[in-house]
Amino acid sequence: DTGVSQDPRHKITKRGQNVTFRCDPISEHNRLYWYRQTLGQGPEFLTYFQNEAQLEKSRLLSDRFSAERPKGSFSTLEIQRTEQGDSAMYLCASSKRQGAETQYFGPGTRLLVL
Amino acid sequence: KNEVEQSPQNLTAQEGEFITINCSYSVGISALHWLQQHPGGGIVSLFMLSSGKKKHGRLIATINIQEKHSSLHITASHPRDSAVYICAAPRGAQKLVFGQGTRLTINP
């Protein structure tokens, strides 16, 4: 399967714990995006990378959130000191280049903070 | 007001009916995306269009750039079409701004 993959698919954690999610984009795609989707809503942009450079971060990405893409391939999204409001589906997408390119989405990581 | 608005939010129809989902956007864009999300979360890109009309099987997407409006149509709907349909516009040519989604249920 050469699509976008995410790991884990589901994560249940207690408030205050740190969690880390991984996204593996399609191999030739140099753009990688993170989105968050809460129940009943459309996804919201969090951040995106062009190769290893993080080019934009949303206001939604508080200082408890950090994302990396160290070698321009896979990316990680870490949430420190999780809060119940962080419970959501975290979606990763990748695309070949800038402009109106089709973004290919991964299956998402569903986070539940108790 | 959201930059991307969809209607209706929920739609229930009988198998075989013709379905229309509408999307209006307030920002200038070069293209609009239609996405499908099944229970469990996975999102599939259906169309990306910048003008006119595109067709794939029983799905048809149209866009009017001047009126900033797009529609997604499903002909001969089937229960397997039940999903959330989301339109999204690229903002600043990078990130997508999403509508809130239309939950479609097709009853047999």
mmCIF file with all atom_site columns, C-alpha atoms in Angstrom:
data_model
loop_
_atom_site.group_PDB
_atom_site.id
_atom_site.type_symbol
_atom_site.label_atom_id
_atom_site.label_alt_id
_atom_site.label_comp_id
_atom_site.label_asym_id
_atom_site.label_entity_id
_atom_site.label_seq_id
_atom_site.pdbx_PDB_ins_code
_atom_site.Cartn_x
_atom_site.Cartn_y
_atom_site.Cartn_z
_atom_site.occupancy
_atom_site.B_iso_or_equiv
_atom_site.pdbx_formal_charge
_atom_site.auth_seq_id
_atom_site.auth_comp_id
_atom_site.auth_asym_id
_atom_site.auth_atom_id
_atom_site.pdbx_PDB_model_num
ATOM 1   C CA . ASP A 1 1   ? 0.000   0.000  0.000   1.00 0.00 ? 1   ASP A CA 1
ATOM 2   C CA . THR A 1 2   ? 1.575   3.291  -1.072  1.00 0.00 ? 2   THR A CA 1
ATOM 3   C CA . GLY A 1 3   ? -0.980  5.595  0.522   1.00 0.00 ? 3   GLY A CA 1
ATOM 4   C CA . VAL A 1 4   ? -0.599  7.848  3.542   1.00 0.00 ? 4   VAL A CA 1
ATOM 5   C CA . SER A 1 5   ? -0.353  5.883  6.771   1.00 0.00 ? 5   SER A CA 1
ATOM 6   C CA . GLN A 1 6   ? -0.793  6.994  10.344  1.00 0.00 ? 6   GLN A CA 1
ATOM 7   C CA . ASP A 1 7   ? 0.067   5.323  13.605  1.00 0.00 ? 7   ASP A CA 1
ATOM 8   C CA . PRO A 1 8   ? -1.548  4.630  15.960  1.00 0.00 ? 8   PRO A CA 1
ATOM 9   C CA . ARG A 1 9   ? -5.104  4.522  14.661  1.00 0.00 ? 9   ARG A CA 1
ATOM 10  C CA . HIS A 1 10  ? -6.528  4.960  18.125  1.00 0.00 ? 10  HIS A CA 1
ATOM 11  C CA . LYS A 1 11  ? -5.085  6.343  21.349  1.00 0.00 ? 11  LYS A CA 1
ATOM 12  C CA . ILE A 1 12  ? -6.679  6.600  24.765  1.00 0.00 ? 12  ILE A CA 1
ATOM 13  C CA . THR A 1 13  ? -4.733  8.534  27.355  1.00 0.00 ? 13  THR A CA 1
ATOM 14  C CA . LYS A 1 14  ? -5.221  10.195 30.690  1.00 0.00 ? 14  LYS A CA 1
ATOM 15  C CA . ARG A 1 15  ? -5.243  13.949 31.065  1.00 0.00 ? 15  ARG A CA 1
ATOM 16  C CA . GLY A 1 16  ? -1.748  15.294 31.586  1.00 0.00 ? 16  GLY A CA 1
ATOM 17  C CA . GLN A 1 17  ? 0.029   12.562 29.648  1.00 0.00 ? 17  GLN A CA 1
ATOM 18  C CA . ASN A 1 18  ? 2.080   13.175 26.515  1.00 0.00 ? 18  ASN A CA 1
ATOM 19  C CA . VAL A 1 19  ? 1.180   11.494 23.232  1.00 0.00 ? 19  VAL A CA 1
ATOM 20  C CA . THR A 1 20  ? 2.964   11.266 19.893  1.00 0.00 ? 20  THR A CA 1
ATOM 21  C CA . PHE A 1 21  ? 1.465   10.424 16.525  1.00 0.00 ? 21  PHE A CA 1
ATOM 22  C CA . ARG A 1 22  ? 3.288   9.461  13.370  1.00 0.00 ? 22  ARG A CA 1
ATOM 23  C CA . CYS A 1 23  ? 2.441   10.087 9.723   1.00 0.00 ? 23  CYS A CA 1
ATOM 24  C CA . ASP A 1 24  ? 4.136   8.486  6.739   1.00 0.00 ? 24  ASP A CA 1
ATOM 25  C CA . PRO A 1 25  ? 3.230   10.363 3.551   1.00 0.00 ? 25  PRO A CA 1
ATOM 26  C CA . ILE A 1 26  ? 3.264   9.066  0.006   1.00 0.00 ? 26  ILE A CA 1
ATOM 27  C CA . SER A 1 27  ? 6.948   8.740  -0.787  1.00 0.00 ? 27  SER A CA 1
ATOM 28  C CA . GLU A 1 28  ? 7.341   11.315 -3.562  1.00 0.00 ? 28  GLU A CA 1
ATOM 29  C CA . HIS A 1 29  ? 5.179   13.937 -1.840  1.00 0.00 ? 29  HIS A CA 1
ATOM 30  C CA . ASN A 1 30  ? 7.113   16.844 -0.400  1.00 0.00 ? 30  ASN A CA 1
ATOM 31  C CA . ARG A 1 31  ? 4.177   18.574 1.305   1.00 0.00 ? 31  ARG A CA 1
ATOM 32  C CA . LEU A 1 32  ? 2.719   17.197 4.504   1.00 0.00 ? 32  LEU A CA 1
ATOM 33  C CA . TYR A 1 33  ? -0.246  18.602 6.407   1.00 0.00 ? 33  TYR A CA 1
ATOM 34  C CA . TRP A 1 34  ? -1.734  17.994 9.838   1.00 0.00 ? 34  TRP A CA 1
ATOM 35  C CA . TYR A 1 35  ? -5.431  18.646 10.474  1.00 0.00 ? 35  TYR A CA 1
ATOM 36  C CA . ARG A 1 36  ? -7.664  18.139 13.504  1.00 0.00 ? 36  ARG A CA 1
ATOM 37  C CA . GLN A 1 37  ? -11.306 17.147 13.350  1.00 0.00 ? 37  GLN A CA 1
ATOM 38  C CA . THR A 1 38  ? -13.672 17.243 16.303  1.00 0.00 ? 38  THR A CA 1
ATOM 39  C CA . LEU A 1 39  ? -16.944 15.364 16.342  1.00 0.00 ? 39  LEU A CA 1
ATOM 40  C CA . GLY A 1 40  ? -19.489 16.673 13.862  1.00 0.00 ? 40  GLY A CA 1
ATOM 41  C CA . GLN A 1 41  ? -17.162 19.278 12.399  1.00 0.00 ? 41  GLN A CA 1
ATOM 42  C CA . GLY A 1 42  ? -15.026 19.538 9.313   1.00 0.00 ? 42  GLY A CA 1
ATOM 43  C CA . PRO A 1 43  ? -11.260 19.233 9.702   1.00 0.00 ? 43  PRO A CA 1
ATOM 44  C CA . GLU A 1 44  ? -9.224  22.288 10.741  1.00 0.00 ? 44  GLU A CA 1
ATOM 45  C CA . PHE A 1 45  ? -5.706  23.070 9.629   1.00 0.00 ? 45  PHE A CA 1
ATOM 46  C CA . LEU A 1 46  ? -2.928  22.699 12.201  1.00 0.00 ? 46  LEU A CA 1
ATOM 47  C CA . THR A 1 47  ? 0.377   22.914 10.364  1.00 0.00 ? 47  THR A CA 1
ATOM 48  C CA . TYR A 1 48  ? 2.190   21.959 7.199   1.00 0.00 ? 48  TYR A CA 1
ATOM 49  C CA . PHE A 1 49  ? 5.678   21.092 6.002   1.00 0.00 ? 49  PHE A CA 1
ATOM 50  C CA . GLN A 1 50  ? 7.466   21.587 2.731   1.00 0.00 ? 50  GLN A CA 1
ATOM 51  C CA . ASN A 1 51  ? 10.114  18.874 2.914   1.00 0.00 ? 51  ASN A CA 1
ATOM 52  C CA . GLU A 1 52  ? 11.595  19.256 6.433   1.00 0.00 ? 52  GLU A CA 1
ATOM 53  C CA . ALA A 1 53  ? 10.644  22.920 6.860   1.00 0.00 ? 53  ALA A CA 1
ATOM 54  C CA . GLN A 1 54  ? 7.550   23.756 8.910   1.00 0.00 ? 54  GLN A CA 1
ATOM 55  C CA . LEU A 1 55  ? 6.132   26.679 6.939   1.00 0.00 ? 55  LEU A CA 1
ATOM 56  C CA . GLU A 1 56  ? 2.905   27.515 8.737   1.00 0.00 ? 56  GLU A CA 1
ATOM 57  C CA . LYS A 1 57  ? 1.284   26.860 12.094  1.00 0.00 ? 57  LYS A CA 1
ATOM 58  C CA . SER A 1 58  ? -2.316  27.555 13.001  1.00 0.00 ? 58  SER A CA 1
ATOM 59  C CA . ARG A 1 59  ? -3.359  29.469 16.104  1.00 0.00 ? 59  ARG A CA 1
ATOM 60  C CA . LEU A 1 60  ? -4.954  26.162 17.122  1.00 0.00 ? 60  LEU A CA 1
ATOM 61  C CA . LEU A 1 61  ? -1.467  24.762 17.644  1.00 0.00 ? 61  LEU A CA 1
ATOM 62  C CA . SER A 1 62  ? -0.784  25.843 21.207  1.00 0.00 ? 62  SER A CA 1
ATOM 63  C CA . ASP A 1 63  ? 2.657   25.575 22.770  1.00 0.00 ? 63  ASP A CA 1
ATOM 64  C CA . ARG A 1 64  ? 1.707   22.097 23.998  1.00 0.00 ? 64  ARG A CA 1
ATOM 65  C CA . PHE A 1 65  ? 1.737   20.908 20.397  1.00 0.00 ? 65  PHE A CA 1
ATOM 66  C CA . SER A 1 66  ? 4.870   20.331 18.385  1.00 0.00 ? 66  SER A CA 1
ATOM 67  C CA . ALA A 1 67  ? 5.346   18.808 14.962  1.00 0.00 ? 67  ALA A CA 1
ATOM 68  C CA . GLU A 1 68  ? 8.491   17.681 13.227  1.00 0.00 ? 68  GLU A CA 1
ATOM 69  C CA . ARG A 1 69  ? 9.510   16.253 9.914   1.00 0.00 ? 69  ARG A CA 1
ATOM 70  C CA . PRO A 1 70  ? 13.208  15.710 10.480  1.00 0.00 ? 70  PRO A CA 1
ATOM 71  C CA . LYS A 1 71  ? 14.268  14.156 7.196   1.00 0.00 ? 71  LYS A CA 1
ATOM 72  C CA . GLY A 1 72  ? 11.485  15.432 5.010   1.00 0.00 ? 72  GLY A CA 1
ATOM 73  C CA . SER A 1 73  ? 9.785   12.061 5.005   1.00 0.00 ? 73  SER A CA 1
ATOM 74  C CA . PHE A 1 74  ? 7.663   10.958 7.981   1.00 0.00 ? 74  PHE A CA 1
ATOM 75  C CA . SER A 1 75  ? 6.296   13.455 10.471  1.00 0.00 ? 75  SER A CA 1
ATOM 76  C CA . THR A 1 76  ? 5.438   13.324 14.155  1.00 0.00 ? 76  THR A CA 1
ATOM 77  C CA . LEU A 1 77  ? 2.879   15.354 16.074  1.00 0.00 ? 77  LEU A CA 1
ATOM 78  C CA . GLU A 1 78  ? 3.372   15.484 19.836  1.00 0.00 ? 78  GLU A CA 1
ATOM 79  C CA . ILE A 1 79  ? 0.883   16.793 22.353  1.00 0.00 ? 79  ILE A CA 1
ATOM 80  C CA . GLN A 1 80  ? 2.255   17.465 25.822  1.00 0.00 ? 80  GLN A CA 1
ATOM 81  C CA . ARG A 1 81  ? 0.152   17.586 28.988  1.00 0.00 ? 81  ARG A CA 1
ATOM 82  C CA . THR A 1 82  ? -2.967  16.481 27.141  1.00 0.00 ? 82  THR A CA 1
ATOM 83  C CA . GLU A 1 83  ? -6.321  18.027 28.004  1.00 0.00 ? 83  GLU A CA 1
ATOM 84  C CA . GLN A 1 84  ? -9.797  16.644 27.425  1.00 0.00 ? 84  GLN A CA 1
ATOM 85  C CA . GLY A 1 85  ? -10.308 19.281 24.745  1.00 0.00 ? 85  GLY A CA 1
ATOM 86  C CA . ASP A 1 86  ? -7.535  17.647 22.721  1.00 0.00 ? 86  ASP A CA 1
ATOM 87  C CA . SER A 1 87  ? -9.817  14.684 22.062  1.00 0.00 ? 87  SER A CA 1
ATOM 88  C CA . ALA A 1 88  ? -10.271 14.615 18.301  1.00 0.00 ? 88  ALA A CA 1
ATOM 89  C CA . MET A 1 89  ? -9.306  12.869 15.093  1.00 0.00 ? 89  MET A CA 1
ATOM 90  C CA . TYR A 1 90  ? -5.857  13.938 13.930  1.00 0.00 ? 90  TYR A CA 1
ATOM 91  C CA . LEU A 1 91  ? -5.529  13.691 10.168  1.00 0.00 ? 91  LEU A CA 1
ATOM 92  C CA . CYS A 1 92  ? -2.410  13.768 8.066   1.00 0.00 ? 92  CYS A CA 1
ATOM 93  C CA . ALA A 1 93  ? -2.352  14.508 4.342   1.00 0.00 ? 93  ALA A CA 1
ATOM 94  C CA . SER A 1 94  ? 0.343   14.834 1.731   1.00 0.00 ? 94  SER A CA 1
ATOM 95  C CA . SER A 1 95  ? 0.643   16.356 -1.711  1.00 0.00 ? 95  SER A CA 1
ATOM 96  C CA . LYS A 1 96  ? 3.266   16.624 -4.407  1.00 0.00 ? 96  LYS A CA 1
ATOM 97  C CA . ARG A 1 97  ? 3.800   20.327 -4.539  1.00 0.00 ? 97  ARG A CA 1
ATOM 98  C CA . GLN A 1 98  ? 2.214   23.664 -3.832  1.00 0.00 ? 98  GLN A CA 1
ATOM 99  C CA . GLY A 1 99  ? -0.835  25.141 -5.435  1.00 0.00 ? 99  GLY A CA 1
ATOM 100 C CA . ALA A 1 100 ? -4.125  23.409 -6.033  1.00 0.00 ? 100 ALA A CA 1
ATOM 101 C CA . GLU A 1 101 ? -2.791  19.883 -5.732  1.00 0.00 ? 101 GLU A CA 1
ATOM 102 C CA . THR A 1 102 ? -4.890  16.981 -4.561  1.00 0.00 ? 102 THR A CA 1
ATOM 103 C CA . GLN A 1 103 ? -4.142  16.150 -0.950  1.00 0.00 ? 103 GLN A CA 1
ATOM 104 C CA . TYR A 1 104 ? -4.150  12.485 -0.042  1.00 0.00 ? 104 TYR A CA 1
ATOM 105 C CA . PHE A 1 105 ? -5.343  11.747 3.457   1.00 0.00 ? 105 PHE A CA 1
ATOM 106 C CA . GLY A 1 106 ? -4.314  9.098  5.917   1.00 0.00 ? 106 GLY A CA 1
ATOM 107 C CA . PRO A 1 107 ? -6.839  7.135  7.996   1.00 0.00 ? 107 PRO A CA 1
ATOM 108 C CA . GLY A 1 108 ? -6.371  9.418  10.987  1.00 0.00 ? 108 GLY A CA 1
ATOM 109 C CA . THR A 1 109 ? -5.489  8.891  14.628  1.00 0.00 ? 109 THR A CA 1
ATOM 110 C CA . ARG A 1 110 ? -8.441  9.113  16.980  1.00 0.00 ? 110 ARG A CA 1
ATOM 111 C CA . LEU A 1 111 ? -7.381  10.504 20.356  1.00 0.00 ? 111 LEU A CA 1
ATOM 112 C CA . LEU A 1 112 ? -9.482  10.246 23.484  1.00 0.00 ? 112 LEU A CA 1
ATOM 113 C CA . VAL A 1 113 ? -8.269  12.057 26.573  1.00 0.00 ? 113 VAL A CA 1
ATOM 114 C CA . LEU A 1 114 ? -9.934  10.861 29.763  1.00 0.00 ? 114 LEU A CA 1
ATOM 115 C CA . LYS B 2 1   ? -19.408 33.362 8.835   1.00 0.00 ? 1   LYS B CA 1
ATOM 116 C CA . ASN B 2 2   ? -17.288 30.394 7.772   1.00 0.00 ? 2   ASN B CA 1
ATOM 117 C CA . GLU B 2 3   ? -15.202 30.787 4.656   1.00 0.00 ? 3   GLU B CA 1
ATOM 118 C CA . VAL B 2 4   ? -16.707 27.552 3.309   1.00 0.00 ? 4   VAL B CA 1
ATOM 119 C CA . GLU B 2 5   ? -20.378 26.781 3.895   1.00 0.00 ? 5   GLU B CA 1
ATOM 120 C CA . GLN B 2 6   ? -22.197 23.600 2.978   1.00 0.00 ? 6   GLN B CA 1
ATOM 121 C CA . SER B 2 7   ? -25.866 22.744 2.780   1.00 0.00 ? 7   SER B CA 1
ATOM 122 C CA . PRO B 2 8   ? -27.681 20.775 3.864   1.00 0.00 ? 8   PRO B CA 1
ATOM 123 C CA . GLN B 2 9   ? -25.909 19.589 7.003   1.00 0.00 ? 9   GLN B CA 1
ATOM 124 C CA . ASN B 2 10  ? -27.871 16.360 6.992   1.00 0.00 ? 10  ASN B CA 1
ATOM 125 C CA . LEU B 2 11  ? -29.619 14.635 4.120   1.00 0.00 ? 11  LEU B CA 1
ATOM 126 C CA . THR B 2 12  ? -31.610 11.418 4.157   1.00 0.00 ? 12  THR B CA 1
ATOM 127 C CA . ALA B 2 13  ? -32.929 9.921  0.930   1.00 0.00 ? 13  ALA B CA 1
ATOM 128 C CA . GLN B 2 14  ? -34.196 6.685  -0.528  1.00 0.00 ? 14  GLN B CA 1
ATOM 129 C CA . GLU B 2 15  ? -32.089 4.476  -2.722  1.00 0.00 ? 15  GLU B CA 1
ATOM 130 C CA . GLY B 2 16  ? -32.186 5.624  -6.318  1.00 0.00 ? 16  GLY B CA 1
ATOM 131 C CA . GLU B 2 17  ? -32.827 9.294  -5.611  1.00 0.00 ? 17  GLU B CA 1
ATOM 132 C CA . PHE B 2 18  ? -30.785 12.087 -7.184  1.00 0.00 ? 18  PHE B CA 1
ATOM 133 C CA . ILE B 2 19  ? -28.709 13.834 -4.528  1.00 0.00 ? 19  ILE B CA 1
ATOM 134 C CA . THR B 2 20  ? -27.397 17.396 -4.524  1.00 0.00 ? 20  THR B CA 1
ATOM 135 C CA . ILE B 2 21  ? -25.039 18.872 -1.949  1.00 0.00 ? 21  ILE B CA 1
ATOM 136 C CA . ASN B 2 22  ? -24.119 22.546 -2.173  1.00 0.00 ? 22  ASN B CA 1
ATOM 137 C CA . CYS B 2 23  ? -20.998 24.447 -1.218  1.00 0.00 ? 23  CYS B CA 1
ATOM 138 C CA . SER B 2 24  ? -20.457 28.199 -1.128  1.00 0.00 ? 24  SER B CA 1
ATOM 139 C CA . TYR B 2 25  ? -17.181 29.885 -0.369  1.00 0.00 ? 25  TYR B CA 1
ATOM 140 C CA . SER B 2 26  ? -16.212 33.443 0.384   1.00 0.00 ? 26  SER B CA 1
ATOM 141 C CA . VAL B 2 27  ? -12.545 33.414 -0.531  1.00 0.00 ? 27  VAL B CA 1
ATOM 142 C CA . GLY B 2 28  ? -10.977 33.615 -3.949  1.00 0.00 ? 28  GLY B CA 1
ATOM 143 C CA . ILE B 2 29  ? -9.715  30.191 -4.883  1.00 0.00 ? 29  ILE B CA 1
ATOM 144 C CA . SER B 2 30  ? -8.075  28.452 -7.790  1.00 0.00 ? 30  SER B CA 1
ATOM 145 C CA . ALA B 2 31  ? -9.825  25.122 -7.230  1.00 0.00 ? 31  ALA B CA 1
ATOM 146 C CA . LEU B 2 32  ? -12.292 23.401 -4.938  1.00 0.00 ? 32  LEU B CA 1
ATOM 147 C CA . HIS B 2 33  ? -12.065 19.931 -3.454  1.00 0.00 ? 33  HIS B CA 1
ATOM 148 C CA . TRP B 2 34  ? -14.835 17.478 -2.705  1.00 0.00 ? 34  TRP B CA 1
ATOM 149 C CA . LEU B 2 35  ? -13.996 14.798 -0.163  1.00 0.00 ? 35  LEU B CA 1
ATOM 150 C CA . GLN B 2 36  ? -15.804 11.762 1.195   1.00 0.00 ? 36  GLN B CA 1
ATOM 151 C CA . GLN B 2 37  ? -15.465 10.560 4.767   1.00 0.00 ? 37  GLN B CA 1
ATOM 152 C CA . HIS B 2 38  ? -16.824 7.214  5.877   1.00 0.00 ? 38  HIS B CA 1
ATOM 153 C CA . PRO B 2 39  ? -17.492 6.184  9.481   1.00 0.00 ? 39  PRO B CA 1
ATOM 154 C CA . GLY B 2 40  ? -14.118 5.463  11.049  1.00 0.00 ? 40  GLY B CA 1
ATOM 155 C CA . GLY B 2 41  ? -12.633 8.671  9.745   1.00 0.00 ? 41  GLY B CA 1
ATOM 156 C CA . GLY B 2 42  ? -10.813 7.916  6.494   1.00 0.00 ? 42  GLY B CA 1
ATOM 157 C CA . ILE B 2 43  ? -11.049 10.740 3.958   1.00 0.00 ? 43  ILE B CA 1
ATOM 158 C CA . VAL B 2 44  ? -10.965 10.126 0.226   1.00 0.00 ? 44  VAL B CA 1
ATOM 159 C CA . SER B 2 45  ? -10.534 12.867 -2.329  1.00 0.00 ? 45  SER B CA 1
ATOM 160 C CA . LEU B 2 46  ? -13.348 12.713 -4.885  1.00 0.00 ? 46  LEU B CA 1
ATOM 161 C CA . PHE B 2 47  ? -12.755 15.729 -7.077  1.00 0.00 ? 47  PHE B CA 1
ATOM 162 C CA . MET B 2 48  ? -10.603 18.761 -7.449  1.00 0.00 ? 48  MET B CA 1
ATOM 163 C CA . LEU B 2 49  ? -12.055 21.210 -9.935  1.00 0.00 ? 49  LEU B CA 1
ATOM 164 C CA . SER B 2 50  ? -11.365 24.737 -11.004 1.00 0.00 ? 50  SER B CA 1
ATOM 165 C CA . SER B 2 51  ? -14.049 25.223 -13.645 1.00 0.00 ? 51  SER B CA 1
ATOM 166 C CA . GLY B 2 52  ? -17.016 23.588 -15.277 1.00 0.00 ? 52  GLY B CA 1
ATOM 167 C CA . LYS B 2 53  ? -17.902 20.035 -14.445 1.00 0.00 ? 53  LYS B CA 1
ATOM 168 C CA . LYS B 2 54  ? -16.234 16.740 -13.629 1.00 0.00 ? 54  LYS B CA 1
ATOM 169 C CA . LYS B 2 55  ? -17.808 13.283 -13.620 1.00 0.00 ? 55  LYS B CA 1
ATOM 170 C CA . HIS B 2 56  ? -16.680 10.051 -12.051 1.00 0.00 ? 56  HIS B CA 1
ATOM 171 C CA . GLY B 2 57  ? -19.100 7.178  -12.209 1.00 0.00 ? 57  GLY B CA 1
ATOM 172 C CA . ARG B 2 58  ? -22.330 8.302  -10.561 1.00 0.00 ? 58  ARG B CA 1
ATOM 173 C CA . LEU B 2 59  ? -20.721 11.381 -9.043  1.00 0.00 ? 59  LEU B CA 1
ATOM 174 C CA . ILE B 2 60  ? -20.790 14.769 -10.750 1.00 0.00 ? 60  ILE B CA 1
ATOM 175 C CA . ALA B 2 61  ? -19.203 17.958 -9.428  1.00 0.00 ? 61  ALA B CA 1
ATOM 176 C CA . THR B 2 62  ? -19.813 21.414 -10.843 1.00 0.00 ? 62  THR B CA 1
ATOM 177 C CA . ILE B 2 63  ? -18.329 24.762 -9.990  1.00 0.00 ? 63  ILE B CA 1
ATOM 178 C CA . ASN B 2 64  ? -19.171 28.375 -10.825 1.00 0.00 ? 64  ASN B CA 1
ATOM 179 C CA . ILE B 2 65  ? -16.130 30.445 -9.979  1.00 0.00 ? 65  ILE B CA 1
ATOM 180 C CA . GLN B 2 66  ? -17.918 33.779 -10.499 1.00 0.00 ? 66  GLN B CA 1
ATOM 181 C CA . GLU B 2 67  ? -20.707 32.854 -8.103  1.00 0.00 ? 67  GLU B CA 1
ATOM 182 C CA . LYS B 2 68  ? -18.318 31.062 -5.721  1.00 0.00 ? 68  LYS B CA 1
ATOM 183 C CA . HIS B 2 69  ? -20.535 28.026 -5.627  1.00 0.00 ? 69  HIS B CA 1
ATOM 184 C CA . SER B 2 70  ? -20.073 24.333 -6.223  1.00 0.00 ? 70  SER B CA 1
ATOM 185 C CA . SER B 2 71  ? -22.395 21.360 -6.178  1.00 0.00 ? 71  SER B CA 1
ATOM 186 C CA . LEU B 2 72  ? -21.859 17.642 -5.793  1.00 0.00 ? 72  LEU B CA 1
ATOM 187 C CA . HIS B 2 73  ? -24.479 15.405 -7.367  1.00 0.00 ? 73  HIS B CA 1
ATOM 188 C CA . ILE B 2 74  ? -24.999 11.683 -6.955  1.00 0.00 ? 74  ILE B CA 1
ATOM 189 C CA . THR B 2 75  ? -27.163 9.908  -9.497  1.00 0.00 ? 75  THR B CA 1
ATOM 190 C CA . ALA B 2 76  ? -28.987 6.656  -8.705  1.00 0.00 ? 76  ALA B CA 1
ATOM 191 C CA . SER B 2 77  ? -27.932 6.859  -5.051  1.00 0.00 ? 77  SER B CA 1
ATOM 192 C CA . HIS B 2 78  ? -27.121 3.669  -3.190  1.00 0.00 ? 78  HIS B CA 1
ATOM 193 C CA . PRO B 2 79  ? -26.806 2.880  0.523   1.00 0.00 ? 79  PRO B CA 1
ATOM 194 C CA . ARG B 2 80  ? -23.033 2.536  0.086   1.00 0.00 ? 80  ARG B CA 1
ATOM 195 C CA . ASP B 2 81  ? -22.972 6.257  -0.792  1.00 0.00 ? 81  ASP B CA 1
ATOM 196 C CA . SER B 2 82  ? -23.851 6.985  2.835   1.00 0.00 ? 82  SER B CA 1
ATOM 197 C CA . ALA B 2 83  ? -21.008 9.069  4.199   1.00 0.00 ? 83  ALA B CA 1
ATOM 198 C CA . VAL B 2 84  ? -20.056 12.614 5.106   1.00 0.00 ? 84  VAL B CA 1
ATOM 199 C CA . TYR B 2 85  ? -19.267 14.745 2.086   1.00 0.00 ? 85  TYR B CA 1
ATOM 200 C CA . ILE B 2 86  ? -16.971 17.705 2.648   1.00 0.00 ? 86  ILE B CA 1
ATOM 201 C CA . CYS B 2 87  ? -16.000 20.546 0.363   1.00 0.00 ? 87  CYS B CA 1
ATOM 202 C CA . ALA B 2 88  ? -12.706 22.310 0.924   1.00 0.00 ? 88  ALA B CA 1
ATOM 203 C CA . ALA B 2 89  ? -10.969 25.324 -0.548  1.00 0.00 ? 89  ALA B CA 1
ATOM 204 C CA . PRO B 2 90  ? -7.202  25.872 -0.615  1.00 0.00 ? 90  PRO B CA 1
ATOM 205 C CA . ARG B 2 91  ? -6.283  28.923 1.424   1.00 0.00 ? 91  ARG B CA 1
ATOM 206 C CA . GLY B 2 92  ? -3.141  30.670 0.356   1.00 0.00 ? 92  GLY B CA 1
ATOM 207 C CA . ALA B 2 93  ? -2.502  27.809 -2.075  1.00 0.00 ? 93  ALA B CA 1
ATOM 208 C CA . GLN B 2 94  ? -1.462  25.551 0.789   1.00 0.00 ? 94  GLN B CA 1
ATOM 209 C CA . LYS B 2 95  ? -3.781  24.457 3.575   1.00 0.00 ? 95  LYS B CA 1
ATOM 210 C CA . LEU B 2 96  ? -7.361  23.455 2.985   1.00 0.00 ? 96  LEU B CA 1
ATOM 211 C CA . VAL B 2 97  ? -10.272 25.232 4.632   1.00 0.00 ? 97  VAL B CA 1
ATOM 212 C CA . PHE B 2 98  ? -13.131 22.788 5.066   1.00 0.00 ? 98  PHE B CA 1
ATOM 213 C CA . GLY B 2 99  ? -16.871 23.075 5.177   1.00 0.00 ? 99  GLY B CA 1
ATOM 214 C CA . GLN B 2 100 ? -18.625 21.467 8.104   1.00 0.00 ? 100 GLN B CA 1
ATOM 215 C CA . GLY B 2 101 ? -19.676 18.487 6.011   1.00 0.00 ? 101 GLY B CA 1
ATOM 216 C CA . THR B 2 102 ? -22.966 17.039 4.845   1.00 0.00 ? 102 THR B CA 1
ATOM 217 C CA . ARG B 2 103 ? -23.996 13.757 6.415   1.00 0.00 ? 103 ARG B CA 1
ATOM 218 C CA . LEU B 2 104 ? -25.748 11.713 3.731   1.00 0.00 ? 104 LEU B CA 1
ATOM 219 C CA . THR B 2 105 ? -27.823 8.655  4.564   1.00 0.00 ? 105 THR B CA 1
ATOM 220 C CA . ILE B 2 106 ? -29.299 6.572  1.771   1.00 0.00 ? 106 ILE B CA 1
ATOM 221 C CA . ASN B 2 107 ? -31.954 4.131  2.926   1.00 0.00 ? 107 ASN B CA 1
ATOM 222 C CA . PRO B 2 108 ? -32.625 0.930  0.970   1.00 0.00 ? 108 PRO B CA 1
#
